[in-house]
mmCIF file of C-alpha atoms in Angstrom:
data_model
loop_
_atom_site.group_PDB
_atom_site.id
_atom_site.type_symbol
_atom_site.label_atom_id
_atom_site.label_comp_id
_atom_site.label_asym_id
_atom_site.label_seq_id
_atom_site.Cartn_x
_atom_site.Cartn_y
_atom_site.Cartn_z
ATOM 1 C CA UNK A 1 0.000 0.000 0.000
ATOM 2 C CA UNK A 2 1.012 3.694 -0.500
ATOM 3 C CA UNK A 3 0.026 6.541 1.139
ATOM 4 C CA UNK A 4 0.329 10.355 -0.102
ATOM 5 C CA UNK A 5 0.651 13.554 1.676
ATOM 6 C CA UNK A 6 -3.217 13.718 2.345
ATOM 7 C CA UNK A 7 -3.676 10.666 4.094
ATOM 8 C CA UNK A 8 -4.853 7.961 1.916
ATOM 9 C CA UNK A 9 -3.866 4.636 1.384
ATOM 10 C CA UNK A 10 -3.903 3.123 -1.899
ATOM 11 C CA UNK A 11 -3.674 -0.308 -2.954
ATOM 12 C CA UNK A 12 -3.586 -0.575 -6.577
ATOM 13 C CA UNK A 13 -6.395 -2.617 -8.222
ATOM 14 C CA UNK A 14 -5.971 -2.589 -12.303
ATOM 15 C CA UNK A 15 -3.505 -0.637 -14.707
ATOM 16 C CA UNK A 16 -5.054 -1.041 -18.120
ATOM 17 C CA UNK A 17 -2.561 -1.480 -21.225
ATOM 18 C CA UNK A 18 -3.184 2.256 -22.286
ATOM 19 C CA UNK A 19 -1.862 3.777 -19.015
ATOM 20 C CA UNK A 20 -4.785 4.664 -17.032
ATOM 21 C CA UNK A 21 -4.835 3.152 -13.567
ATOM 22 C CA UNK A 22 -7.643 1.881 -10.372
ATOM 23 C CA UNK A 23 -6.812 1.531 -6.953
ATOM 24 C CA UNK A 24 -8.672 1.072 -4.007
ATOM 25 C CA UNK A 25 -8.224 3.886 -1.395
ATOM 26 C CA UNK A 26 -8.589 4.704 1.944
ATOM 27 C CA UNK A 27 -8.707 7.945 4.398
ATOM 28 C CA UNK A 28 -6.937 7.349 7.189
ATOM 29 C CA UNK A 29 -9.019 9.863 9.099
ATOM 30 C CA UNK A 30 -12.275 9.507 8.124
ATOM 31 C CA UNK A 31 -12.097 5.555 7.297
ATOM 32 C CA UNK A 32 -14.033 6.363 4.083
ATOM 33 C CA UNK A 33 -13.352 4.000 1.105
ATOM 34 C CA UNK A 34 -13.390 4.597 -2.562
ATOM 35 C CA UNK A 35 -11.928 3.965 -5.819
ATOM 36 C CA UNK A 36 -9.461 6.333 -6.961
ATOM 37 C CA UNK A 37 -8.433 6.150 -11.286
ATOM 38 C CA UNK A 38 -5.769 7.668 -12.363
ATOM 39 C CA UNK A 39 -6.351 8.895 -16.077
ATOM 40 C CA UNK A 40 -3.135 8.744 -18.439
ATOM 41 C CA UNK A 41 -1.216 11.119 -19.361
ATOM 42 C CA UNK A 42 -2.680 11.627 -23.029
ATOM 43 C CA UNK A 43 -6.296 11.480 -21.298
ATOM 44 C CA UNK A 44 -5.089 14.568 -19.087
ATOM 45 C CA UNK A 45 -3.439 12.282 -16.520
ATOM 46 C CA UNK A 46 -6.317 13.779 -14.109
ATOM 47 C CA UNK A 47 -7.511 12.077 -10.956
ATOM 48 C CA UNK A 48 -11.003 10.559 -9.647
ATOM 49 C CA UNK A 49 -12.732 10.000 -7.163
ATOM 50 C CA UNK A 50 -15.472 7.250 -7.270
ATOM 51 C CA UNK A 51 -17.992 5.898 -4.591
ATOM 52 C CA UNK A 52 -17.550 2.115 -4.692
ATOM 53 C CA UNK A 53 -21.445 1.338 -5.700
ATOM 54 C CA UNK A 54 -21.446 4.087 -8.166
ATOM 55 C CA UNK A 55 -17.649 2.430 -10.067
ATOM 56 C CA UNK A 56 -19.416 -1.165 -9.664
ATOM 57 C CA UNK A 57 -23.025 0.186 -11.024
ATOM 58 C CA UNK A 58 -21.840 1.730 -14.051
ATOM 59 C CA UNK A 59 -21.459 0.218 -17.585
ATOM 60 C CA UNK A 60 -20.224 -3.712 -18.073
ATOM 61 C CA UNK A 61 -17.887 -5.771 -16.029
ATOM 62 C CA UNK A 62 -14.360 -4.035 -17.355
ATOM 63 C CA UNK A 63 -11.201 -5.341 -15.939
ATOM 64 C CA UNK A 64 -10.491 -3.067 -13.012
ATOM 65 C CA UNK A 65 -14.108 -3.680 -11.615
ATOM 66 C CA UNK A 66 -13.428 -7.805 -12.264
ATOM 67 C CA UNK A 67 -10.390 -6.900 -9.789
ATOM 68 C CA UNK A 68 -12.169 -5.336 -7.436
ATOM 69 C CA UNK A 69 -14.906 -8.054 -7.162
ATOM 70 C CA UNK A 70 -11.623 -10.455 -6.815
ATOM 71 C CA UNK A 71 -10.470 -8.620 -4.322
ATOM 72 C CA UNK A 72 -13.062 -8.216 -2.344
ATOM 73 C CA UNK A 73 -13.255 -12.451 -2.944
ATOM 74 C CA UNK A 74 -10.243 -12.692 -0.971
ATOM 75 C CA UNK A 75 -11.587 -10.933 1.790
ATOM 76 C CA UNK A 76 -14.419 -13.759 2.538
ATOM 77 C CA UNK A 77 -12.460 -16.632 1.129
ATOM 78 C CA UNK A 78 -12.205 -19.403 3.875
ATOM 79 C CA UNK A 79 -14.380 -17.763 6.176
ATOM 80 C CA UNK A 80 -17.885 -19.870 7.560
ATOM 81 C CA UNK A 81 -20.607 -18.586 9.138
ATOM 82 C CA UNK A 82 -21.110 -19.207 12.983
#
């Protein structure tokens, strides 16, 4: 995980062949998690902010939101309920 000067924690999700990049992210302070892409640098390199339902609502099954869905997989793999 990295973390940048404004206190959130990234774990990087999906970097797609043309540059443009997904990561999960995390405030520290607040404890609120979101998706953060990181546009490249032809598309304005520009950075985004996206609510989890809203990036998982939207448009087909793409790559970065099959990694997220495996990711969140791992989280519950194993695990039975009491």
């Amino acid at each position: 995980m990295k973390e940048n000067r404004m206190s959130v924690e990234t774990r990087e999700l999906y970097s797609s062949a043309n540059g443009d990049r997904w990561f999960l992210a995390r405030e520290a302070v607040t404890g609120r998690v979101f998706i953060k892409h990181e546009a490249n640098v032809p598309s304005g390199g520009e950075e985004t902010d996206i609510d989890i339902g809203a990036f998982l609502s939207r448009g087909p099954r793409n790559p970065e939101h099959q990694a997220l869905l495996r990711l969140i997989g791992t989280l519950v793999k194993g695990r039975t309920d009491a």
